Coordinates of C-alpha atoms in Angstrom, one line a residue:
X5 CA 83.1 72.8 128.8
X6 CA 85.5 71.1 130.9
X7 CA 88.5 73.8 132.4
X8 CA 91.7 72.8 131.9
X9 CA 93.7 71.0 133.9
X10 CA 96.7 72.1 136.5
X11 CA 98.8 70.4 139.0
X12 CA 96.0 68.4 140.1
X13 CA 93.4 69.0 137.7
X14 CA 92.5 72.4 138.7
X15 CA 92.3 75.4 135.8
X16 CA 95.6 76.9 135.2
X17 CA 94.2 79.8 134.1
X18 CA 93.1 80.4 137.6
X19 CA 96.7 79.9 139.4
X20 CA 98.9 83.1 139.4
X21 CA 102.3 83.1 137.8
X22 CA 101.7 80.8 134.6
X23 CA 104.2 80.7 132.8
X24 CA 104.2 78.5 129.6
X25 CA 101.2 76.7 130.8
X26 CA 102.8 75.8 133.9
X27 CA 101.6 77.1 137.2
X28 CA 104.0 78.5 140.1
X29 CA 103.5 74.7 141.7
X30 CA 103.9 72.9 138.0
X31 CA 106.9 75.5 137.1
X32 CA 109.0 74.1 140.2
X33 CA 107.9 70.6 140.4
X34 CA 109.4 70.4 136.1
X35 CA 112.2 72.5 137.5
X36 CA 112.9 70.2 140.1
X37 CA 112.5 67.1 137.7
X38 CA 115.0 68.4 135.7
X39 CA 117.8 69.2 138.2
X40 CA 117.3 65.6 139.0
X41 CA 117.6 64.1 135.8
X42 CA 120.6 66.4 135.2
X43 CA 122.5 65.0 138.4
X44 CA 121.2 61.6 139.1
X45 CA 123.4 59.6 136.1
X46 CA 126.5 60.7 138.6
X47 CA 124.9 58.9 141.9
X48 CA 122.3 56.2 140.5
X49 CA 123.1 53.7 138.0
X50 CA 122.3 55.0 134.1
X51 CA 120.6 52.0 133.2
X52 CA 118.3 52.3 135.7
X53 CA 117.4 55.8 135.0
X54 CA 116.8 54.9 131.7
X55 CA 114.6 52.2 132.5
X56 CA 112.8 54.3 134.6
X57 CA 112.3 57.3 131.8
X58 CA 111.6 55.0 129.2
X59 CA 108.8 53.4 131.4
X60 CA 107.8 57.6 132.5
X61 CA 107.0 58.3 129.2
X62 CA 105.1 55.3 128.8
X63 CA 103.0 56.3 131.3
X64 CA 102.7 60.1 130.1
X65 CA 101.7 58.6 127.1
X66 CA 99.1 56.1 128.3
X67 CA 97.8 59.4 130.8
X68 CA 97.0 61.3 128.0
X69 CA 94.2 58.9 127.1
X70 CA 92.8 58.2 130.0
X71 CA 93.9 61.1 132.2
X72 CA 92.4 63.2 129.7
X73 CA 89.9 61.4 127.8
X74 CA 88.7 59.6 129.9
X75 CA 89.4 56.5 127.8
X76 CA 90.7 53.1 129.6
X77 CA 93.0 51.6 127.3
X78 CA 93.8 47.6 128.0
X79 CA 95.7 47.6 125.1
X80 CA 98.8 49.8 125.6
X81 CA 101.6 47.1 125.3
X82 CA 100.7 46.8 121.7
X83 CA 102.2 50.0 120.6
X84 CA 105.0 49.6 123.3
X85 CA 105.9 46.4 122.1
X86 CA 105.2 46.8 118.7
X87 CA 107.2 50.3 118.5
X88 CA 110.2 48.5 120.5
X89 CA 110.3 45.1 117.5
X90 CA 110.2 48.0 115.2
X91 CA 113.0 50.2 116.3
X92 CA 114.8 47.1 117.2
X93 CA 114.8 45.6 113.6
X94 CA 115.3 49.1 112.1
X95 CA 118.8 49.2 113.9
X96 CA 120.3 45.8 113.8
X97 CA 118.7 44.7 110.3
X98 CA 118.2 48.0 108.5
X99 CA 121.2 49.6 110.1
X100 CA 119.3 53.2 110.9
X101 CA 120.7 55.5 114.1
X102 CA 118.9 55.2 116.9
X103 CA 116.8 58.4 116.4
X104 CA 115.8 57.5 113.0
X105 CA 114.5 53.6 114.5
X106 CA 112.9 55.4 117.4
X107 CA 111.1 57.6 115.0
X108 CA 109.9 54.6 113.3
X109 CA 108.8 52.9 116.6
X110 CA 106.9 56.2 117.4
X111 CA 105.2 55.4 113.7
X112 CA 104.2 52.2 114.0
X113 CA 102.5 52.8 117.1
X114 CA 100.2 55.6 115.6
X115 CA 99.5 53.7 112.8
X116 CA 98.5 50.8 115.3
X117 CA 96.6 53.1 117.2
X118 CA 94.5 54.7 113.7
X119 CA 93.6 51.1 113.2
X120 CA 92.6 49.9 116.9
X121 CA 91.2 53.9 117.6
X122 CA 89.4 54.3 114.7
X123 CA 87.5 50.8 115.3
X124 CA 87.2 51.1 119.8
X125 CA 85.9 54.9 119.9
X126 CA 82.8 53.3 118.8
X127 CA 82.5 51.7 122.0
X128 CA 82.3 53.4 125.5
X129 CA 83.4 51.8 129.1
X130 CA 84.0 48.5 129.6
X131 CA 83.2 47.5 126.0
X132 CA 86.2 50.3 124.7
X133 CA 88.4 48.7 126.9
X134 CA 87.8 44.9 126.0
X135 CA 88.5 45.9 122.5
X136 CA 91.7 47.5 123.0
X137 CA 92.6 44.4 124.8
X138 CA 91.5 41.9 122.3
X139 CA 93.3 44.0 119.9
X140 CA 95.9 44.2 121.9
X141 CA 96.3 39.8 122.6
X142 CA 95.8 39.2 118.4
X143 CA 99.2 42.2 118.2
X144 CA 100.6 39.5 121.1
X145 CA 100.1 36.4 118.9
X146 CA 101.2 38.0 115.7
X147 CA 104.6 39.0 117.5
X148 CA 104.8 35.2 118.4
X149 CA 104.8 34.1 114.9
X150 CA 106.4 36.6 112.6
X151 CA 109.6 35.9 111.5
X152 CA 111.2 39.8 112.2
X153 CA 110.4 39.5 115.5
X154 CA 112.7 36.3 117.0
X155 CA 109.7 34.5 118.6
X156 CA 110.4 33.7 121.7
X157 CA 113.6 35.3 121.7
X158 CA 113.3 38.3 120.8
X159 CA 115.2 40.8 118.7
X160 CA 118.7 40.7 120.7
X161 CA 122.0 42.5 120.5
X162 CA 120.5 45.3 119.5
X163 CA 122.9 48.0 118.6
X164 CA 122.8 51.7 119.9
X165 CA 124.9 53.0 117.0
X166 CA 125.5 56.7 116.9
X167 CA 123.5 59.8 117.6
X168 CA 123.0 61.8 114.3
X169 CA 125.8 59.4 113.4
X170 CA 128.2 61.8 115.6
X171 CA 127.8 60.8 119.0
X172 CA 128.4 57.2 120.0
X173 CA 125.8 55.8 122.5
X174 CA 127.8 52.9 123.3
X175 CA 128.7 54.4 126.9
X176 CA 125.9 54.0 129.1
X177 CA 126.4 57.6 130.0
X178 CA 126.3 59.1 127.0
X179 CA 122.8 56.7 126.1
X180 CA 120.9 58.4 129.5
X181 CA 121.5 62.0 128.1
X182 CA 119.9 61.1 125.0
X183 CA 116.9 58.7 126.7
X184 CA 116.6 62.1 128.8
X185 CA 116.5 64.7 126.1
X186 CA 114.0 62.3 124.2
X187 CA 111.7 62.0 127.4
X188 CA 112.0 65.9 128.0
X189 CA 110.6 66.3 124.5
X190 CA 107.9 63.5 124.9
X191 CA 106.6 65.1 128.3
X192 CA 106.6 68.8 127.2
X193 CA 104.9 67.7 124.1
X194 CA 102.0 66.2 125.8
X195 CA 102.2 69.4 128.6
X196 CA 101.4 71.7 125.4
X197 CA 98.8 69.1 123.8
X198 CA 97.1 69.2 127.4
X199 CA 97.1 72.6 127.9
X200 CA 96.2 73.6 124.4
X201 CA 92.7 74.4 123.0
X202 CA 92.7 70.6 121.7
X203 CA 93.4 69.6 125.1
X204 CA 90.8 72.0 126.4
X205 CA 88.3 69.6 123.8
X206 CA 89.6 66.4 125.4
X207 CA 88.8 67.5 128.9
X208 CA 85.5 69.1 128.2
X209 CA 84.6 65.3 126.4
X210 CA 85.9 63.7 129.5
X211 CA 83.7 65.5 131.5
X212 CA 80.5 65.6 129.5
X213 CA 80.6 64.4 126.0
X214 CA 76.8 65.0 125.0
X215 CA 77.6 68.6 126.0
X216 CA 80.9 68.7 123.6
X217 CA 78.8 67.3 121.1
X218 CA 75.9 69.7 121.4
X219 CA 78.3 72.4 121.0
X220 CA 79.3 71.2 118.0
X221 CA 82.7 69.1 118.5
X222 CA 83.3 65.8 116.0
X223 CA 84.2 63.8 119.2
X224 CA 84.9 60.8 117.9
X225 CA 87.5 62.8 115.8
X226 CA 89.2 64.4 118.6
X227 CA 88.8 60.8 120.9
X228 CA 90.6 59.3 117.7
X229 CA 93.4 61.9 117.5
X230 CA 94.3 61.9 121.1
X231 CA 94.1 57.9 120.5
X232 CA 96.9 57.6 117.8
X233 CA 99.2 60.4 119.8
X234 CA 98.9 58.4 122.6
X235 CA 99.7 55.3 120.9
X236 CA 102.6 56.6 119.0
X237 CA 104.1 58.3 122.1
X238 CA 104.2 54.6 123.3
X239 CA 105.4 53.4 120.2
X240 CA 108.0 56.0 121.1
X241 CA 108.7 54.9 124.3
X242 CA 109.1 50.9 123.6
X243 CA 111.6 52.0 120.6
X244 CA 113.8 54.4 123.1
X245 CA 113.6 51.1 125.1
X246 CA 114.6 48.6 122.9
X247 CA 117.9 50.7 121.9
X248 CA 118.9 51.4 125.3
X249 CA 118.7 47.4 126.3
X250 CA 119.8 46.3 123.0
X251 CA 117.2 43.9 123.0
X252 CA 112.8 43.8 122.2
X253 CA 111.1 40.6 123.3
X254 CA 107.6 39.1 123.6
X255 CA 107.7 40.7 127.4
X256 CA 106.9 44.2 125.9
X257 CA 104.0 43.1 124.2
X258 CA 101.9 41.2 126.6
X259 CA 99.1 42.0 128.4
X260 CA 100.8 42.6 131.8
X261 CA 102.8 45.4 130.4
X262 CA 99.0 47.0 129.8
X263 CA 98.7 46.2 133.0
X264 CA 101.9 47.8 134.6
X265 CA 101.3 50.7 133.3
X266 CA 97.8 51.3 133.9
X267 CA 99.1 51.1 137.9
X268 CA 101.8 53.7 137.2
X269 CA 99.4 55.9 136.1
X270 CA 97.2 55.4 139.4
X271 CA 100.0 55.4 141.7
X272 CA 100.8 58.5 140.5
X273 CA 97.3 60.5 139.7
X274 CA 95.4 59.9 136.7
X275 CA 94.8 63.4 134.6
X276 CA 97.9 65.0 136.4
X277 CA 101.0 65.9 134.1
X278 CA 103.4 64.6 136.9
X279 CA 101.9 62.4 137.9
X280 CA 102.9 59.1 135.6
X281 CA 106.2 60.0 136.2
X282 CA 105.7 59.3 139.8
X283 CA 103.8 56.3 139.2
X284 CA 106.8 54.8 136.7
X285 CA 109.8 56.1 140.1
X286 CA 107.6 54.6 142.1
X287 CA 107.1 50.9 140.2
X288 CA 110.0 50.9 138.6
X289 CA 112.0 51.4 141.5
X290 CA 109.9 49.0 143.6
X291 CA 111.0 46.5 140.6
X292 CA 114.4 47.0 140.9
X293 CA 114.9 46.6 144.9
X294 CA 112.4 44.3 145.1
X295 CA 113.6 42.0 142.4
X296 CA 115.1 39.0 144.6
X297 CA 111.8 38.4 146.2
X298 CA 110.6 37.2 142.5
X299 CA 106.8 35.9 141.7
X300 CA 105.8 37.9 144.9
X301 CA 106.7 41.7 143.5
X302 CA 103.6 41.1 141.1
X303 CA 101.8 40.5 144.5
X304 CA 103.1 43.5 146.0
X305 CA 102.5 45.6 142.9
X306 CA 98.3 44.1 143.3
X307 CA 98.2 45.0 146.7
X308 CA 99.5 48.3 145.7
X309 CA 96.6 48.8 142.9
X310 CA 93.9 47.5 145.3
X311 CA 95.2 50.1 148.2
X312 CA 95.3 53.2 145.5
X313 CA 91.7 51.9 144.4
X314 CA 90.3 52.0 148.0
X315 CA 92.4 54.6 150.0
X316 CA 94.3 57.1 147.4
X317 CA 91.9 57.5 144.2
X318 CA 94.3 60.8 143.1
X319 CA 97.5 58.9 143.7
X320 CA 100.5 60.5 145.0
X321 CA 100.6 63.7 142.9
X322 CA 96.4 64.1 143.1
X323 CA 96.5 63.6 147.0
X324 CA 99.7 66.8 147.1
X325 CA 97.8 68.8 145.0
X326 CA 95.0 68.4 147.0
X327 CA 96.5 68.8 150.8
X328 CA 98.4 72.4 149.2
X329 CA 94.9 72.9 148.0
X330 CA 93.4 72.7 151.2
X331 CA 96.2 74.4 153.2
X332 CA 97.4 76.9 151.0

């Protein structure tokens, strides 16, 4: 079977100094992650570093599945969306706290992903990843016309109420230390799934899936499982999002949002534990300073795809791993 994966897809067990299934290199680079996401609210703008975790743990969660499954998932804004409307309406309508209607979010993108999962891991390739997407467009047109969801307008005014009804999230700095704490939790989550002997299953099916089979894996059950974590991780995600904005709209949901984060995911590496978090700086922040030139940042962001295609298959953390690899 498939050995497990480290900073760029090596086995971990191989590297010296592991430490909680992080290498020496993976051990700094989370350190280093950290110190930034402790220091950055005081430089950078909050709401923008909560944009750009929400979107990180997105892309953790959408890695998972095809980083480690090797399943290509078109389909990805259904849970993101769907877990945003969710959490949204759980805190403005049902009055929850925020963690309670991100939880829900989280829920109603697994039990979106049991239902789409449990129907595409029949299908391999192209054919797995046309389902997700039809799936994906019939979750788009539902959010269109149900009455919960606003229509065109969303869910708005959205309120962030209080964190374990103490803490009042009102303050956009006190908002980032939770969005922070809840991607922290998200990404050291899917670390251990990697890096556990379930992960160890996922990567050996990526690789060779007859093999796994032969050796007497249910693959389609462990394809599913990693399908509805994935997809509830999302569904996290797009409900973290939804509170922090104070709004959920049809945006979320559609296809491009699939799309967007199947380039963070490239940008930064596919299959590497950093490397969507890359990818989501990287877009996110191209987004942000790039927004006055309009229509043409979803130009720049194709030219981008069509360059990591051609020139940088291992994206930015694939392509480190590999020149420390070579050199070191």
């Amino acid at each position: 079977m498939a050995a497990p994966g480290g900073f760029s897809g090596t086995d971990f067990k191989q590297e010296e100094g592991v430490f909680l299934g992080f290498s020496k290199a993976q051990l700094l680079a989370f350190l280093a992650m950290v110190a930034f996401i402790a220091i950055s609210p005081f430089f950078l703008y909050p709401v923008f570093l909560m944009k750009l975790l929400c979107f990180a743990l997105f892309a953790c969660a959408f890695n998972l599945l095809i980083g480690y499954v090797g399943l290509l998932s078109f389909g990805h804004a259904a849970y993101f969306g769907m877990g945003g409307y969710l959490a949204g309406h759980a805190a403005k309508v049902w009055g929850l706290s925020p963690e309670l209607s991100i939880l829900i979010g989280g829920a109603v993108g697994a039990m979106l992903g049991l239902v789409i999962g449990w129907i595409a891991i029949r299908r391999q390739g192209i054919y797995f990843a046309m389902i997700t997407l039809a799936f994906a467009q019939m979750v788009y047109f539902f959010c269109v016309q149900a009455p919960f969801t606003g229509g065109e307008d969303g869910i708005q005014s959205i309120p962030r109420g209080k964190f374990l009804g103490i803490v009042d999230l009102s303050p956009d700095l006190s908002m980032y230390w939770m969005t922070a704490g809840i991607f922290l939790i998200g990404f050291l989550l899917i670390h251990r799934i990697v890096h556990s002997p379930f992960g160890m299953v996922l990567k050996s099916i990526r690789e060779n899936e007859p093999r796994a089979t032969s050796l007497g894996y249910r693959t389609d059950d462990y394809k599913l499982m990693a399908f509805i974590l994935s997809a509830g991780l999302a569904g996290v995600a797009g409900g973290l999002k939804s509170i922090v904005f104070g709004i959920a709209t049809l945006t979320d949901v559609f296809w491009t949002m699939s799309g967007e984060v199947v380039l963070m995911s490239l940008v930064g590496g596919l299959g590497t534990i950093f490397g969507p978090v890359v990818g989501a700086a990287v877009i996110i922040t191209m987004q942000n300073y790039l927004a006055e030139f309009g229509a043409w940042v979803t130009v720049i962001q194709g030219v981008i795809f069509v360059l990591c295609v051609l020139a940088f298959r291992r994206g930015v953390v694939g392509e480190i791993g590999n020149w420390l690899r070579v050199r070191l």
